[in-house]
Coordinates of C-alpha atoms in Angstrom, one line a residue:
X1 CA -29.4 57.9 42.0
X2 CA -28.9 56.4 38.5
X3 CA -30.8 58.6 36.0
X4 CA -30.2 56.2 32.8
X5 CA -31.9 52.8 32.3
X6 CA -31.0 49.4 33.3
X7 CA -31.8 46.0 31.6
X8 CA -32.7 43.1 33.7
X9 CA -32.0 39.5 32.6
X10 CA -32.1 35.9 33.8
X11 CA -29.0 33.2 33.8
X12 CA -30.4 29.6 33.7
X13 CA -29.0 26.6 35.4
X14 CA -31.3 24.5 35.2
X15 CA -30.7 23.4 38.6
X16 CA -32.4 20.1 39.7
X17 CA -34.1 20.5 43.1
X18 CA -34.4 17.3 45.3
X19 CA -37.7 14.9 44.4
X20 CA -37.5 16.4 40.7
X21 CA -37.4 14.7 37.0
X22 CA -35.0 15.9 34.4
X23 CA -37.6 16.4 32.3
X24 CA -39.9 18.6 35.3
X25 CA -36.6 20.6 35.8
X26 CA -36.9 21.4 31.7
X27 CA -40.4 22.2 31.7
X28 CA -39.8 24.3 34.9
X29 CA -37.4 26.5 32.7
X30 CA -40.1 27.1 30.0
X31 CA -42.5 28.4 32.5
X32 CA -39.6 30.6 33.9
X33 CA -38.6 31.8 30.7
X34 CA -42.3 32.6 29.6
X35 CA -43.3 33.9 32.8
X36 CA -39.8 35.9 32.3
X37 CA -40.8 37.3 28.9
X38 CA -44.1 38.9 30.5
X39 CA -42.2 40.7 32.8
X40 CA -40.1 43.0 30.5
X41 CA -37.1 40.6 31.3
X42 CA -34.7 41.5 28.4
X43 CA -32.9 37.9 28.0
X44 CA -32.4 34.5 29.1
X45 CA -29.7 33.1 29.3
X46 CA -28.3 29.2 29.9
X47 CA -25.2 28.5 31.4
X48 CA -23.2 25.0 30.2
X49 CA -21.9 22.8 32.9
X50 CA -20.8 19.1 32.4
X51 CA -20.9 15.7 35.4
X52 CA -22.9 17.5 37.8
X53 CA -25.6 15.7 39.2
X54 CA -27.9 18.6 40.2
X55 CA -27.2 20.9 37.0
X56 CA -29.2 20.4 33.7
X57 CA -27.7 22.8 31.4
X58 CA -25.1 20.6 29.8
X59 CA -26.5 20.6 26.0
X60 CA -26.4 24.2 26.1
X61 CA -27.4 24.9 22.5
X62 CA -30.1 22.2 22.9
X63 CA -31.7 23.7 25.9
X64 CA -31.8 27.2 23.9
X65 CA -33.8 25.9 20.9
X66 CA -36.0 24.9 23.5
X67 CA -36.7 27.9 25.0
X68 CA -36.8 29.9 21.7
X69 CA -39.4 27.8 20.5
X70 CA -42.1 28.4 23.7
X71 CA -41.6 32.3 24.0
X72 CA -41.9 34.9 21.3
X73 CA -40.0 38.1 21.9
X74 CA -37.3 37.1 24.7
X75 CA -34.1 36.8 23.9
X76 CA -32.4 33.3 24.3
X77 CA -28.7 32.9 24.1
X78 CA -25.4 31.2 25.9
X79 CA -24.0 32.0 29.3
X80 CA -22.1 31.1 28.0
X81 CA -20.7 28.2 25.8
X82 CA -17.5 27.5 27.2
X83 CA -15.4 27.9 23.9
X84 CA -12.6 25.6 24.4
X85 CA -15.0 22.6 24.6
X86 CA -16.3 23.2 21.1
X87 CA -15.2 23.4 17.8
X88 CA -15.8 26.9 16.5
X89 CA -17.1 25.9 13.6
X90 CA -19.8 23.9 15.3
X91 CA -20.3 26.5 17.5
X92 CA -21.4 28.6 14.5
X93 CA -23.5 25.9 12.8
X94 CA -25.2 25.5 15.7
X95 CA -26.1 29.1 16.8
X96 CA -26.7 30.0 12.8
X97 CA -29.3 27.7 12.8
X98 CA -31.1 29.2 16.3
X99 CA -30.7 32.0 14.4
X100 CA -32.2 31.1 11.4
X101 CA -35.4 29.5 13.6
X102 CA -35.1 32.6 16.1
X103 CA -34.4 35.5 13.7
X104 CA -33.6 38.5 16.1
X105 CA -33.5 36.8 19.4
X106 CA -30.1 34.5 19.7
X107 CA -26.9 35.7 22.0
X108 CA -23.9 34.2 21.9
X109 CA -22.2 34.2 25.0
X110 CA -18.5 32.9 25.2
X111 CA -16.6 31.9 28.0
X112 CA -12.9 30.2 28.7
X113 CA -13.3 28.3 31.6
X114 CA -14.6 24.5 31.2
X115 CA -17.2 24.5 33.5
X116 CA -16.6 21.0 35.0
X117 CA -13.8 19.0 36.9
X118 CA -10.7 18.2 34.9
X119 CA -11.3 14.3 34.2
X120 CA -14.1 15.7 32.4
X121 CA -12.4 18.2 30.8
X122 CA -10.6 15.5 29.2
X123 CA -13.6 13.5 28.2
X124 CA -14.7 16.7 26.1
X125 CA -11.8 17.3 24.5
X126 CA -8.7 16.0 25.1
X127 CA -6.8 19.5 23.4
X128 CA -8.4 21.5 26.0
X129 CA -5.5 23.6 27.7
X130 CA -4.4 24.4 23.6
X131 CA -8.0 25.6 22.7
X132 CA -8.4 27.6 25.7
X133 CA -5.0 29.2 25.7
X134 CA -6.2 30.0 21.8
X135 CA -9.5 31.6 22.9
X136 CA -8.7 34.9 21.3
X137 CA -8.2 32.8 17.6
X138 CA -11.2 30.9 18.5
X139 CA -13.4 33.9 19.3
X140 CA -11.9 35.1 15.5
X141 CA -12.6 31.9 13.4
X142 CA -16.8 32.0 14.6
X143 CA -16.4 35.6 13.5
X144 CA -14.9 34.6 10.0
X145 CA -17.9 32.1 9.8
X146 CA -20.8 34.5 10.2
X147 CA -19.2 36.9 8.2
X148 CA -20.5 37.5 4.3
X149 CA -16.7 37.6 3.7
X150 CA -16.1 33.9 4.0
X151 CA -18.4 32.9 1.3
X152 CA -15.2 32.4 -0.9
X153 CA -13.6 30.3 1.9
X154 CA -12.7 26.6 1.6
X155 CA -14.4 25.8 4.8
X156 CA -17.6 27.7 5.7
X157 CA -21.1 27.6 7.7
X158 CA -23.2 28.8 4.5
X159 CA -26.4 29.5 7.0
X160 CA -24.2 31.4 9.3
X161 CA -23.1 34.0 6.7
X162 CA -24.2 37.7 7.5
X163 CA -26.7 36.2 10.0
X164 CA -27.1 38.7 13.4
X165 CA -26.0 36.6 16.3
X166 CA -24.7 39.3 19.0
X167 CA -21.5 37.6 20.6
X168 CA -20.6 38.6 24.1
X169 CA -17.5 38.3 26.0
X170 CA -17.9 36.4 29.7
X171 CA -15.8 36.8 32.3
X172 CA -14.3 36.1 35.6
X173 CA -11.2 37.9 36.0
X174 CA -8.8 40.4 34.3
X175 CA -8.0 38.7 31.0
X176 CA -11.3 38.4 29.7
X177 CA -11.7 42.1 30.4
X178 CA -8.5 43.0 28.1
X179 CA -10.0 40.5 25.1
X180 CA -13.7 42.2 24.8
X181 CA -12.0 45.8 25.1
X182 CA -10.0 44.7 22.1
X183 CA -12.7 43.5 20.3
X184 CA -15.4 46.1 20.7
X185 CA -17.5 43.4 22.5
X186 CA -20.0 43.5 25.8
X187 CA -18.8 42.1 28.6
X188 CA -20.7 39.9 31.2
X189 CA -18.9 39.2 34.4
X190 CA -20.1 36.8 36.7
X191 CA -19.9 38.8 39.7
X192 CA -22.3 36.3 41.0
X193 CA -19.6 33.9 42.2
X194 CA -16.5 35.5 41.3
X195 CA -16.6 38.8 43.4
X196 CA -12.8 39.7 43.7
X197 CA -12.0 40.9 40.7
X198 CA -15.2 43.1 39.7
X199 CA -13.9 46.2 39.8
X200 CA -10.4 45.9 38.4
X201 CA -12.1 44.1 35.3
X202 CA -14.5 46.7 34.4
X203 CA -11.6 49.2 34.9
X204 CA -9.8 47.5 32.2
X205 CA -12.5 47.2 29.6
X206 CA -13.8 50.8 30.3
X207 CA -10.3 52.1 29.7
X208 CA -9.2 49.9 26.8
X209 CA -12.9 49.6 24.8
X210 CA -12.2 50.3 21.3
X211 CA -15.3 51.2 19.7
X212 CA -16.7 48.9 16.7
X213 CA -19.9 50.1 14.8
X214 CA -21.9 47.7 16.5
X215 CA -21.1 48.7 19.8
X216 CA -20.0 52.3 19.9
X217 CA -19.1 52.4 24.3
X218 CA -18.6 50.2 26.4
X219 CA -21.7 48.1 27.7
X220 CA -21.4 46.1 31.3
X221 CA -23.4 43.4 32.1
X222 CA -22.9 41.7 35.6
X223 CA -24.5 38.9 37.0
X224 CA -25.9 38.5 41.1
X225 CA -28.0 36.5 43.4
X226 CA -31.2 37.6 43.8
X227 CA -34.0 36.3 46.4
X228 CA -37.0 38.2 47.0
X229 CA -40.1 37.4 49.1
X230 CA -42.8 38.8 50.5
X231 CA -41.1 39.4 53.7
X232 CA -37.4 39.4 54.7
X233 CA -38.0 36.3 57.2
X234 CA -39.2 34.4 53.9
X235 CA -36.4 35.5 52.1
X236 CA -34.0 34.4 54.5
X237 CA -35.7 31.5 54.8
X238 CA -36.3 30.6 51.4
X239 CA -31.8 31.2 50.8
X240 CA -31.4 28.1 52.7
X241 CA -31.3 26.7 49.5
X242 CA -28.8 28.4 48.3
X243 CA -26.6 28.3 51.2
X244 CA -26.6 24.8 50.9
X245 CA -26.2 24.6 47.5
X246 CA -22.5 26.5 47.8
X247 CA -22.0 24.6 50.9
X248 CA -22.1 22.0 48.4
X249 CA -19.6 23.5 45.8
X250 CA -17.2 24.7 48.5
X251 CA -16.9 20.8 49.9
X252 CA -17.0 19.2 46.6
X253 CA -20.1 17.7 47.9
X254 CA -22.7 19.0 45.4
X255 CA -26.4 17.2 45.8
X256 CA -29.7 18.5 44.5
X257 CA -31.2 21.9 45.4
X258 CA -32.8 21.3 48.9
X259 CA -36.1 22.2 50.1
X260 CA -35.3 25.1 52.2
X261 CA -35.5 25.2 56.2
X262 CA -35.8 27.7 58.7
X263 CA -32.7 29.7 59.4
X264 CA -30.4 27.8 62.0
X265 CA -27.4 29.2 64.0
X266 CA -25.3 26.8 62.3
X267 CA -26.2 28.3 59.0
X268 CA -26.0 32.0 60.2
X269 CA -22.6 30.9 60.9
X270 CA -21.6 29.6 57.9
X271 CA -22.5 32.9 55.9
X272 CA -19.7 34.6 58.1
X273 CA -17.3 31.9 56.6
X274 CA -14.7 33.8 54.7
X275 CA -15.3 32.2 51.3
X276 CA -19.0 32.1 51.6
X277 CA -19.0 35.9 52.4
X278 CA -16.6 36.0 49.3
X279 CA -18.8 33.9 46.6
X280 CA -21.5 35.9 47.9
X281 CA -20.9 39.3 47.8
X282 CA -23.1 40.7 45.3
X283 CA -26.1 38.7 46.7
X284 CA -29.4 40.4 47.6
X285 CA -31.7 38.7 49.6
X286 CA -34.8 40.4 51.7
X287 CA -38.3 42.0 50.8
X288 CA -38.6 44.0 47.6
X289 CA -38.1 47.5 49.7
X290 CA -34.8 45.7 51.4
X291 CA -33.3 44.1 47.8
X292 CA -34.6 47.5 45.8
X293 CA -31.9 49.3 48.3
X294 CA -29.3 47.0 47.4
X295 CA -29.6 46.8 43.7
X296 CA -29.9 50.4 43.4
X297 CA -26.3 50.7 45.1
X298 CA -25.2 47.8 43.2
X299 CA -26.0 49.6 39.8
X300 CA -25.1 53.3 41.2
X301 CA -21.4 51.8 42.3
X302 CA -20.6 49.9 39.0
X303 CA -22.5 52.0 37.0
X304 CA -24.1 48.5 35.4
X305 CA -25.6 48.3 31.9
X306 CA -27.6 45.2 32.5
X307 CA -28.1 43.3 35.7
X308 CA -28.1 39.2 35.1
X309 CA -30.1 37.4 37.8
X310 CA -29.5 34.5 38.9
X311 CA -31.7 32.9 41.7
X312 CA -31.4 29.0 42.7
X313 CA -34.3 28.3 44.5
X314 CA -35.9 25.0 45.5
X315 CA -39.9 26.0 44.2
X316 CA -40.6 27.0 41.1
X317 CA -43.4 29.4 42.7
X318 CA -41.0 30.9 44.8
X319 CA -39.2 31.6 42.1
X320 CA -41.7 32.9 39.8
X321 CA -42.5 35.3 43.0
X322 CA -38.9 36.4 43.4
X323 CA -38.6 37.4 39.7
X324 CA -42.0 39.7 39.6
X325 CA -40.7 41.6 42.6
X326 CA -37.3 42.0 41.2
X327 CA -38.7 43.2 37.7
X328 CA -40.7 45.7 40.0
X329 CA -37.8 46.9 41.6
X330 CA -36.4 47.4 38.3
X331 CA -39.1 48.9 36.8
X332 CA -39.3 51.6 39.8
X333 CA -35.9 52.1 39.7
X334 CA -35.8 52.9 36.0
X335 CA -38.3 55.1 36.2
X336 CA -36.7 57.7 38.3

């Protein structure tokens, strides 16, 4: 049994679900993010994706303000900005100014990968290999711009300077485990799609961390798949979704979120697939008695920080409903 206390968060897609508006899908995320906050979630976080039909969280920053602005005590923040896309010092204008609207209540999450195909990599930014093989120098010059120490600098973000934005490293695999030990920085893996290298990468930062005086250990945060329902047959039932949508990923053939169906054989079959059962390892699925078993092994065996949810579904209610009973679960469990 885990005897300290575990955060619970949210990481947004924005994922448009078949029949749905753009704008529905937005307004959907408010509602999630409000409903969220009432629920003693600690963050929420929006994830930036580019050329996919059935993903909405491309204008990450954007999408953030937007949130911000229709909650009042959740925190709102990147998960991440992929770096290499961006000019740093955009980067900072842009998140010093949530900051400045949102005093208290802006994360910056980074990541290195692009989050799209590589035609469209190019379209962002033709540089792109340079910029993310600089990552480290990147992370360094948004650093210099919210820092009081660049006020004498010939190039700064004057509303950035010595305002709190919390920057957090993300991660799937080893390398980004060695940069935010280095740094002093949290880490956020996202063990909710990239399973295999979990455990080597928390290794690594645990053992290398090099305490900073904002952040004095280590501190984990990992992301999973969670769907829970009243019932496990509803559960499984309401996943359908999701199998399809990494059907979809897996085949390149990526479409809007799906109303779900019953459970078919063909399906159950699938899920035995070898990179299905890989891409969805850390994924709990049942009633709130059968997920609460599986997250409190989760957090036991990684000794987690902060769990990041993530839960594609095609309702918005069922959504809403699988988020109360997982903040239950992790209220029970942190009560122990």
């Amino acid at each position: 049994m885990h005897q300290y206390q575990t955060s619970y968060s949210i990481l947004e897609l924005a994922l448009i679900s078949q029949g749905s508006t753009v704008k529905q899908t937005f307004n959907n995320v408010l509602e999630l993010a409000q409903y969220a906050e009432s629920l003693g979630y600690k963050r929420f976080w929006l994830a930036e994706h580019h050329n996919a039909v059935n993903i909405g969280s491309s204008a990450t920053s954007v999408l953030i303000g937007y949130v911000a602005a229709g909650t009042n005590t959740l925190r709102v923040g990147s998960g991440g900005i992929m770096l290499p896309n961006h000019s740093p010092l955009i980067i900072a204008e842009q998140f010093g100014t949530l900051a400045a609207l949102y005093p208290g209540r802006i994360d910056l999450g980074l990541g290195r990968a692009p989050g799209t195909d590589r035609a469209t990599v190019l379209a962002i930014r033709s540089d792109f290999m340079n910029a993310a093989l600089s990552f480290p120098d990147e992370i360094a010059k948004i650093e210099k711009y919210f820092s009081t120490a660049n006020a004498g600098s010939n190039v700064r973000v004057p509303l950035a300077e010595g305002v709190d934005v919390p920057m957090y490293i993300l991660g799937s695999s080893t390398d980004s485990a060695h940069l935010a030990a280095e740094k002093g920085l949290p880490y956020a893996f996202a063990s909710h799609f990239a399973t295999a290298h979990l455990n080597e990468a928390l290794a690594i930062y645990r053992n290398q961390f090099q305490a900073t005086k904002e952040l004095t250990k280590p501190y984990v945060l990992a992301g999973v798949n969670v769907i829970v329902a009243d019932t496990d047959e509803e559960a499984e039932r309401l996943s359908t979704s999701l199998i399809r949508l990494v059907i979809g990923i897996l085949t390149g053939e990526r479409d809007y979120v799906q109303p779900p169906t019953d459970m078919t054989d063909e399906l159950r079959e699938v899920m035995h697939n070898p990179q299905m059962q890989h891409m969805l390892k850390y994924t709990f699925i049942g009633s709130k008695a059968t997920v609460k078993t599986q997250v409190e092994t989760f957090i036991a065996q990684m000794q987690i920080d902060e769990l990041i949810v993530v839960t594609h579904l095609y309702a918005v209610k069922d959504r809403l409903r699988s988020y109360e009973l997982f903040a239950e679960i992790m209220q029970e469990l942190n009560q122990h």
